[in-house]
mmCIF file of C-alpha atoms in Angstrom:
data_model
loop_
_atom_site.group_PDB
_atom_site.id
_atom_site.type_symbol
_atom_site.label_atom_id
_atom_site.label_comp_id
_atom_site.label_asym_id
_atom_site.label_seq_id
_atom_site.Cartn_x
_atom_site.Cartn_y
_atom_site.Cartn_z
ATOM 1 C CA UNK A 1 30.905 -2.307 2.774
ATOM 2 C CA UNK A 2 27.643 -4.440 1.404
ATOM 3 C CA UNK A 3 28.866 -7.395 -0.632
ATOM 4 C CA UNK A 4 28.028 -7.629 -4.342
ATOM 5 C CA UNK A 5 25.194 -9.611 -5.052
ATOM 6 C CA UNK A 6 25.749 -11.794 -8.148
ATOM 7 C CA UNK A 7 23.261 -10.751 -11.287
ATOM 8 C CA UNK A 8 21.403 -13.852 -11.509
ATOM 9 C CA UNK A 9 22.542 -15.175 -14.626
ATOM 10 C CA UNK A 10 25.625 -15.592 -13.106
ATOM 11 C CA UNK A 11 24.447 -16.890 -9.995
ATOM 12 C CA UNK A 12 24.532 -20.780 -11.029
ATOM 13 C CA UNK A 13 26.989 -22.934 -9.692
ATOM 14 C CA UNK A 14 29.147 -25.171 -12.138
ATOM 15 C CA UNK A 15 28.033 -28.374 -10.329
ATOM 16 C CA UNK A 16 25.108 -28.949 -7.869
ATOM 17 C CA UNK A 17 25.684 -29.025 -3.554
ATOM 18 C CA UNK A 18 25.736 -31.993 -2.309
ATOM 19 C CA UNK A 19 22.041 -32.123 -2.724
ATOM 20 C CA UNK A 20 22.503 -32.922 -6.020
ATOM 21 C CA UNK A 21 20.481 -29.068 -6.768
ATOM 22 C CA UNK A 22 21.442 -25.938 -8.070
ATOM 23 C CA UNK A 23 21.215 -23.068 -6.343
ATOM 24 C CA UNK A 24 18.795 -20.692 -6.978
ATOM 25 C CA UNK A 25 17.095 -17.940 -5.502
ATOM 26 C CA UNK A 26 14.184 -19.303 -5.150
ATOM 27 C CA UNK A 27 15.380 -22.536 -3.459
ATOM 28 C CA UNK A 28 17.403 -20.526 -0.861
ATOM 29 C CA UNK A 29 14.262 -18.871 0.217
ATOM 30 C CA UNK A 30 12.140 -21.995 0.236
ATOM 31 C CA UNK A 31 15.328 -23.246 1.973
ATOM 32 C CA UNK A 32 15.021 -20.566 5.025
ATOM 33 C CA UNK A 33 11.126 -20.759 5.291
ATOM 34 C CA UNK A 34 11.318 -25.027 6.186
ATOM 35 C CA UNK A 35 14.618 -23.838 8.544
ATOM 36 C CA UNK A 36 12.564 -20.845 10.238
ATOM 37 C CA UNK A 37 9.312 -23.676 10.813
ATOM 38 C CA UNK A 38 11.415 -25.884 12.071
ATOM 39 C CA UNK A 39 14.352 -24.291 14.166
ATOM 40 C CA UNK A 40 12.812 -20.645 14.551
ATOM 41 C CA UNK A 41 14.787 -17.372 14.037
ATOM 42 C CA UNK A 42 17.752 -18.104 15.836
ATOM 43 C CA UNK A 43 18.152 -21.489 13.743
ATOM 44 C CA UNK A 44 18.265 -19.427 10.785
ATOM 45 C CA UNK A 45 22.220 -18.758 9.948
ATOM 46 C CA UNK A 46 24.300 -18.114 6.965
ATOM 47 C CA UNK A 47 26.456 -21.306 8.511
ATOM 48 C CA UNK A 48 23.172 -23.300 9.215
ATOM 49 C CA UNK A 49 21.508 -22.382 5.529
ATOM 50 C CA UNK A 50 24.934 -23.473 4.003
ATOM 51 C CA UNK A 51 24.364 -27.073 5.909
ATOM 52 C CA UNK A 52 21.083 -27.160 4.517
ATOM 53 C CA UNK A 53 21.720 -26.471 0.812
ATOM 54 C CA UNK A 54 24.858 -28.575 1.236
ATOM 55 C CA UNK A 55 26.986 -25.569 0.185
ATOM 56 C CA UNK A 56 29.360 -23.149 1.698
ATOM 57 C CA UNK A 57 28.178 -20.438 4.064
ATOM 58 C CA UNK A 58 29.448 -18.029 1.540
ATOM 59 C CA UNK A 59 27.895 -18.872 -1.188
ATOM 60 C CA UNK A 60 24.803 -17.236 0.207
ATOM 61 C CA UNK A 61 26.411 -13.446 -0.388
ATOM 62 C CA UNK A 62 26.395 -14.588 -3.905
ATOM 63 C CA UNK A 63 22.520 -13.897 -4.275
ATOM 64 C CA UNK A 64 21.653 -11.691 -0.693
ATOM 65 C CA UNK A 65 23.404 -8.635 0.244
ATOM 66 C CA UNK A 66 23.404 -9.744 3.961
ATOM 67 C CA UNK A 67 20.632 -11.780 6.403
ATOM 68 C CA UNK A 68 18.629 -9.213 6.324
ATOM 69 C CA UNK A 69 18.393 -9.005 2.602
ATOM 70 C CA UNK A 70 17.401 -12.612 3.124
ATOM 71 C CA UNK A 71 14.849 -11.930 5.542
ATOM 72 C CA UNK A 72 13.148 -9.177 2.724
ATOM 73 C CA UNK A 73 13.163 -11.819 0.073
ATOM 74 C CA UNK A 74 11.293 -14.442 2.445
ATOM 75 C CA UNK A 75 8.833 -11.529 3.585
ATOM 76 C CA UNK A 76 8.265 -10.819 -0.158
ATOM 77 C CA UNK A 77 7.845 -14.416 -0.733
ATOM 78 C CA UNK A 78 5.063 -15.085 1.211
ATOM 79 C CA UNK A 79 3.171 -12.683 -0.359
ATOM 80 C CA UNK A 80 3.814 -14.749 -3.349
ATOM 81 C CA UNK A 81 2.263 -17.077 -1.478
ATOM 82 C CA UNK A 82 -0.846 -15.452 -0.491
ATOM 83 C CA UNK A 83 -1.139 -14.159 -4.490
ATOM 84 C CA UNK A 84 -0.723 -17.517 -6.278
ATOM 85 C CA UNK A 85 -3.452 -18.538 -8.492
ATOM 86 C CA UNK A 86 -5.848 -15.496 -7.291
ATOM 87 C CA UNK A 87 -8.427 -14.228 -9.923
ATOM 88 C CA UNK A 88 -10.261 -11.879 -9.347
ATOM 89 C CA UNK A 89 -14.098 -12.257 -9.090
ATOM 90 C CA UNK A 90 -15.279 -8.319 -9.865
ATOM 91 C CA UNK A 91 -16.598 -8.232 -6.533
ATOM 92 C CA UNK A 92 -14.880 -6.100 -4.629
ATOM 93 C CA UNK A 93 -15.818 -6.709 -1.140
ATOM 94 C CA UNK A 94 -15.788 -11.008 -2.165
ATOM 95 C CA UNK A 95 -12.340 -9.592 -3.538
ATOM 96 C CA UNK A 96 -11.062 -7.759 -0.524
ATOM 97 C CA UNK A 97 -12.050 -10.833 1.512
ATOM 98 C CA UNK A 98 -10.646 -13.602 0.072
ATOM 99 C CA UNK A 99 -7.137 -11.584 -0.068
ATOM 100 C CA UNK A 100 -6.796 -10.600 3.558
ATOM 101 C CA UNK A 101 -7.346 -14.501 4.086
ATOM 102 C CA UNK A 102 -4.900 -15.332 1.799
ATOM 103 C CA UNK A 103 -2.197 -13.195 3.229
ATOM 104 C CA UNK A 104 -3.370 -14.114 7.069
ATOM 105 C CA UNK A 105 -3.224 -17.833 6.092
ATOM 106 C CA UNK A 106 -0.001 -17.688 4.263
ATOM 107 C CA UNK A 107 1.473 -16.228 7.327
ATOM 108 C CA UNK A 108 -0.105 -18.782 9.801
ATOM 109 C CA UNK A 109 1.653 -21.828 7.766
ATOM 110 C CA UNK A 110 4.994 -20.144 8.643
ATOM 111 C CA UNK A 111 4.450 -18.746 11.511
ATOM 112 C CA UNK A 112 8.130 -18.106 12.437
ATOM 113 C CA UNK A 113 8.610 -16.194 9.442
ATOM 114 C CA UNK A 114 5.820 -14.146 10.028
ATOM 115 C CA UNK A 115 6.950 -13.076 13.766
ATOM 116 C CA UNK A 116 10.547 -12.276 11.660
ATOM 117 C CA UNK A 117 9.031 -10.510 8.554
ATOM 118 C CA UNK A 118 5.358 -9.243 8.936
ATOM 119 C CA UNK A 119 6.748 -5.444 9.633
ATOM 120 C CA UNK A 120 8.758 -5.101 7.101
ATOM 121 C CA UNK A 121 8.304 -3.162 3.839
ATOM 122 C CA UNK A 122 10.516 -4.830 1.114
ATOM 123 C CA UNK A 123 9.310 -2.703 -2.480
ATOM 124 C CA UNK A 124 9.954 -5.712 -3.655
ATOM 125 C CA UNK A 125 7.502 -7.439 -6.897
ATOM 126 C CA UNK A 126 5.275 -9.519 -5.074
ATOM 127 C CA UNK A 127 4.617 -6.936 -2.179
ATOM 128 C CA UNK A 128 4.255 -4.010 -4.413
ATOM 129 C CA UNK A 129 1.742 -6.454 -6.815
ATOM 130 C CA UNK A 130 -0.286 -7.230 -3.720
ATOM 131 C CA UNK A 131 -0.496 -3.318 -2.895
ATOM 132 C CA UNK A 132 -1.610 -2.391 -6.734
ATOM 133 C CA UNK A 133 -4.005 -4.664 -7.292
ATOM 134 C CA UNK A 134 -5.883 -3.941 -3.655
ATOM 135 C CA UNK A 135 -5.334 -0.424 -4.692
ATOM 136 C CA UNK A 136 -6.871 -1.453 -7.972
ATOM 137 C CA UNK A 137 -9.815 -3.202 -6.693
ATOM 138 C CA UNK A 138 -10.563 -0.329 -4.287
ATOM 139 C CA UNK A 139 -10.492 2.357 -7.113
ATOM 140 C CA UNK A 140 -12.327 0.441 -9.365
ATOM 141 C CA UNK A 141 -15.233 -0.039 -6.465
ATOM 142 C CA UNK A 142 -15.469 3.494 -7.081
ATOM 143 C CA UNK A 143 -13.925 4.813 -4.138
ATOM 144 C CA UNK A 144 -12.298 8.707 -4.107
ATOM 145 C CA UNK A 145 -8.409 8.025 -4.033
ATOM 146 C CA UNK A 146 -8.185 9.787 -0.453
ATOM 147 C CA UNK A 147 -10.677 6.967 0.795
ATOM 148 C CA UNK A 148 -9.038 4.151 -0.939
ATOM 149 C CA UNK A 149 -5.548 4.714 0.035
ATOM 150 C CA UNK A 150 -6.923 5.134 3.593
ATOM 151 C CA UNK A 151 -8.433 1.733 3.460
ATOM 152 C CA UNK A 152 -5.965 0.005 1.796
ATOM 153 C CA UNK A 153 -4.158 1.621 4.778
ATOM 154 C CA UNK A 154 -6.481 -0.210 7.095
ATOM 155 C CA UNK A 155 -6.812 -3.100 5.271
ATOM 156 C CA UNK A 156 -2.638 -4.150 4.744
ATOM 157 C CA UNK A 157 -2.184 -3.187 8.495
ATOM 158 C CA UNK A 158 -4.945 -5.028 10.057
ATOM 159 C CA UNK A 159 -3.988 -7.822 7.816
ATOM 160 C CA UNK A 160 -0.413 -8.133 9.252
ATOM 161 C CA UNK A 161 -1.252 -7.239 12.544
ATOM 162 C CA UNK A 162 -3.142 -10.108 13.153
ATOM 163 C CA UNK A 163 -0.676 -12.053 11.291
ATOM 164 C CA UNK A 164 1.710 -11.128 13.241
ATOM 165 C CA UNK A 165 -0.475 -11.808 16.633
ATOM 166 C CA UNK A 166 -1.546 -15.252 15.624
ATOM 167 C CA UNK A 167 1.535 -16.099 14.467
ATOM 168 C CA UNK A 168 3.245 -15.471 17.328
ATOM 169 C CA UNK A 169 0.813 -17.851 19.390
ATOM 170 C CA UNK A 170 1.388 -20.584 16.697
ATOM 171 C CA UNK A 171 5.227 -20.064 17.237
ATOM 172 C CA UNK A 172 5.108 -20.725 21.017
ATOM 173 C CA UNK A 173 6.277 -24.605 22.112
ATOM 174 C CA UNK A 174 3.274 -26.451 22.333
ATOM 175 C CA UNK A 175 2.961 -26.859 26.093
ATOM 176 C CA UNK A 176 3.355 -22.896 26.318
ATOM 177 C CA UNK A 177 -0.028 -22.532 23.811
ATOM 178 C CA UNK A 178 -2.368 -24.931 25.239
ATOM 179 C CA UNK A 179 -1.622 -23.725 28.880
ATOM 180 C CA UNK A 180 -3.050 -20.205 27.535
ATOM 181 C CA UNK A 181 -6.028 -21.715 25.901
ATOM 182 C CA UNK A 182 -7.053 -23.573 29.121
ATOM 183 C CA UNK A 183 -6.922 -19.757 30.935
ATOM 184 C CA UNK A 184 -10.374 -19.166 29.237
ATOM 185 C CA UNK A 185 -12.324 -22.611 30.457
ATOM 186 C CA UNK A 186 -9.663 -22.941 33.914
ATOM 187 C CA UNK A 187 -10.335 -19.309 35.166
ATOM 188 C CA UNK A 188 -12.609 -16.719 32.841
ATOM 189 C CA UNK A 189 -15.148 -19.597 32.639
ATOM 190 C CA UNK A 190 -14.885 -19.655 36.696
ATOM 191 C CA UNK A 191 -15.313 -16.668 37.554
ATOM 192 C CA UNK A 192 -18.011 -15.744 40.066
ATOM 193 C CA UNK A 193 -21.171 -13.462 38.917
ATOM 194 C CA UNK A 194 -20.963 -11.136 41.883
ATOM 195 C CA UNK A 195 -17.623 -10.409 40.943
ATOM 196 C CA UNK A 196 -17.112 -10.143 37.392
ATOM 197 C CA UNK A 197 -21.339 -10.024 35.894
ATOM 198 C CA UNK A 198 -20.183 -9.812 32.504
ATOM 199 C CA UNK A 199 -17.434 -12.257 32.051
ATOM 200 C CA UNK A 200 -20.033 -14.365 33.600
ATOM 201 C CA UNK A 201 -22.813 -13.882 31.606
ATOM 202 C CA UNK A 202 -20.476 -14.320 28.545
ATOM 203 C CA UNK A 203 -18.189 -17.366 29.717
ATOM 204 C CA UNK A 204 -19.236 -20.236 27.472
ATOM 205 C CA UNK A 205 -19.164 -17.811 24.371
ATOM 206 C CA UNK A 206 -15.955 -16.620 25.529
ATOM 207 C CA UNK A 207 -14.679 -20.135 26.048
ATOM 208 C CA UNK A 208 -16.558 -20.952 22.702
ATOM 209 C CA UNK A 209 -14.087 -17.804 20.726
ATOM 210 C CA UNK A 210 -11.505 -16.782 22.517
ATOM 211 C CA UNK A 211 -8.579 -19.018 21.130
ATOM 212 C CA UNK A 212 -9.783 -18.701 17.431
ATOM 213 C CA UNK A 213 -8.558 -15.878 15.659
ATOM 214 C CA UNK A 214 -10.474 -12.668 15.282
ATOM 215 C CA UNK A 215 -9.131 -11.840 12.369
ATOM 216 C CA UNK A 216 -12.344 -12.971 9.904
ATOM 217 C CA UNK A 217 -14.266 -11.015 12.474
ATOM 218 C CA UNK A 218 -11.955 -7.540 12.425
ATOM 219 C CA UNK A 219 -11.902 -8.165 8.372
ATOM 220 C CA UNK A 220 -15.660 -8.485 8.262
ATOM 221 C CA UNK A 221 -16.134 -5.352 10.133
ATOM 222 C CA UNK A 222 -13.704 -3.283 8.079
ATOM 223 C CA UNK A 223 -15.161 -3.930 4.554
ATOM 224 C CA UNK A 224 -18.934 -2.679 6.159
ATOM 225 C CA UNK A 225 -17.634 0.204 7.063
ATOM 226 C CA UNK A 226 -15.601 0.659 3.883
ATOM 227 C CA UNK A 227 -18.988 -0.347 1.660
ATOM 228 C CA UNK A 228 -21.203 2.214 3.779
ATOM 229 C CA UNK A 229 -18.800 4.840 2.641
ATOM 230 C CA UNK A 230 -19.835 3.917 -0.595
ATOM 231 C CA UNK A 231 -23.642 4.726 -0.361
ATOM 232 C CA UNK A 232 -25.047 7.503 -2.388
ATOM 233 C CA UNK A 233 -22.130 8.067 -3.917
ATOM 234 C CA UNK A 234 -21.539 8.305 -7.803
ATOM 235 C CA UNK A 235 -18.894 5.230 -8.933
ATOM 236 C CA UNK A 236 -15.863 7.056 -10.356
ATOM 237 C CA UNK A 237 -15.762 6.388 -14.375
ATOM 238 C CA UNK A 238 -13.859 3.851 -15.692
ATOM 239 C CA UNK A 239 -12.114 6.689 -17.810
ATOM 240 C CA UNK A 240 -10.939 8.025 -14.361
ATOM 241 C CA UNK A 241 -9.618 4.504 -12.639
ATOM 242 C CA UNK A 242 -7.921 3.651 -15.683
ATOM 243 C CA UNK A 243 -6.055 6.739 -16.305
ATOM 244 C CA UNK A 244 -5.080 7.073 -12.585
ATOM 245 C CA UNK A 245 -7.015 10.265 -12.626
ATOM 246 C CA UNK A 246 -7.188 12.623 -8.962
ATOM 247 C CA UNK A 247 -10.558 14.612 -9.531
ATOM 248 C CA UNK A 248 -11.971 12.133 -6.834
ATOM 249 C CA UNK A 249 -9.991 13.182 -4.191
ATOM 250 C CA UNK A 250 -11.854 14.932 -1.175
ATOM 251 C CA UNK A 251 -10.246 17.824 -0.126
#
């Protein structure tokens, strides 16, 4: 049977860990992200986090259902990351862009977490306020609702994807990822052009890219084709976007 999670006004301890804190959500979650860049999923424990806050093991049931709750709350969290202190601009594409980079980077500085959390769906407020205001700034572009939800589609997965990818490179020991960078300069660059013409041709651009992340690149690409969907086509009102209406929808 789950355990009861604790409402969270009754979640406060009567005197602080060890620490000299009081627990909090928040903290716990803050807590796990440092432990995860640090010691990696399998440092992350109930026993471990307990050390860490300097309070019992159990006293993390009092405010997660289970690890796994735990590991939706720090996936939800770093999309509180990626949100904080965005405004949007009115341009949607400028818009579009400087989200994806916010999620991919927020991601990349925990990269462990990312590997752990980047496939989940939580529902939870800072996931769901990422989705509506993309959503948002999608319908208000004037895109049909069919075509919006379809790049939002695009747009969320590519985003994580390469989170997830780029994350998992960051989370490899260090001796691990700069052996695979050399590959590109130690054998691509070196191969022969009677062999392999168009690795050859390309090597120093190849060396030049390859161990940079594509994701700018992939993002770039995506948006184009999302704004050439847009030509010649009549902006939905602002009667419409506001009132959620469906007449847009290709059928």
């Amino acid at each position: 049977m789950a355990k009861r999670v604790v409402p969270e006004a009754g979640r406060r301890r009567r005197r602080p860990t060890k620490q000299g804190q009081v627990l909090t959500h928040r903290l716990i979650v803050e807590t796990a992200l440092r432990m995860l860049r640090e010691h990696g999923a399998a440092g992350l424990t109930a026993r471990r986090l307990g050390l860490a806050l300097g309070a019992d093991a159990s006293t993390v049931y009092r405010y997660f259902r289970g690890m796994d709750d735990l590991i939706l709350a720090i996936a939800d969290e770093l999309f509180g990351h990626a949100m904080a202190d965005w405004h949007a601009t009115g341009d949607w594409r400028a818009d579009l862009r400087e989200l994806g980079l916010r999620i991919h980077h927020a991601y990349q500085a925990h990269p462990q977490a990312a590997v752990l959390t980047a496939s989940r769906v939580t529902g939870r407020p800072n996931e769901v306020g990422s989705d509506e205001t993309i959503l948002g700034i999608l319908r208000g572009a004037g895109f049909r609702d069919l075509d919006a939800v379809r790049i939002y589609h695009a747009f969320i997965d590519q985003s994580l994807a390469f989170a997830i990818l780029d994350a998992a490179t960051l989370a490899l020991p260090k001796a691990a990822r700069e052996a695979d960078e050399e590959v590109w300069r130690d054998t691509y660059a070196r191969l022969p052009a009677d062999t392999h013409p168009h690795i050859a041709a390309t090597a120093p651009l190849l060396v030049a890219r390859m161990n940079d992340s594509a994701y700018p690149t992939a993002l770039d690409m995506l948006l184009s084709s999302a704004s050439a969907q847009l030509t010649g086509r009549p902006p939905r009102s602002a009667e419409a976007v506001a009132g959620g209406g469906l007449s847009g929808v290709v059928t």
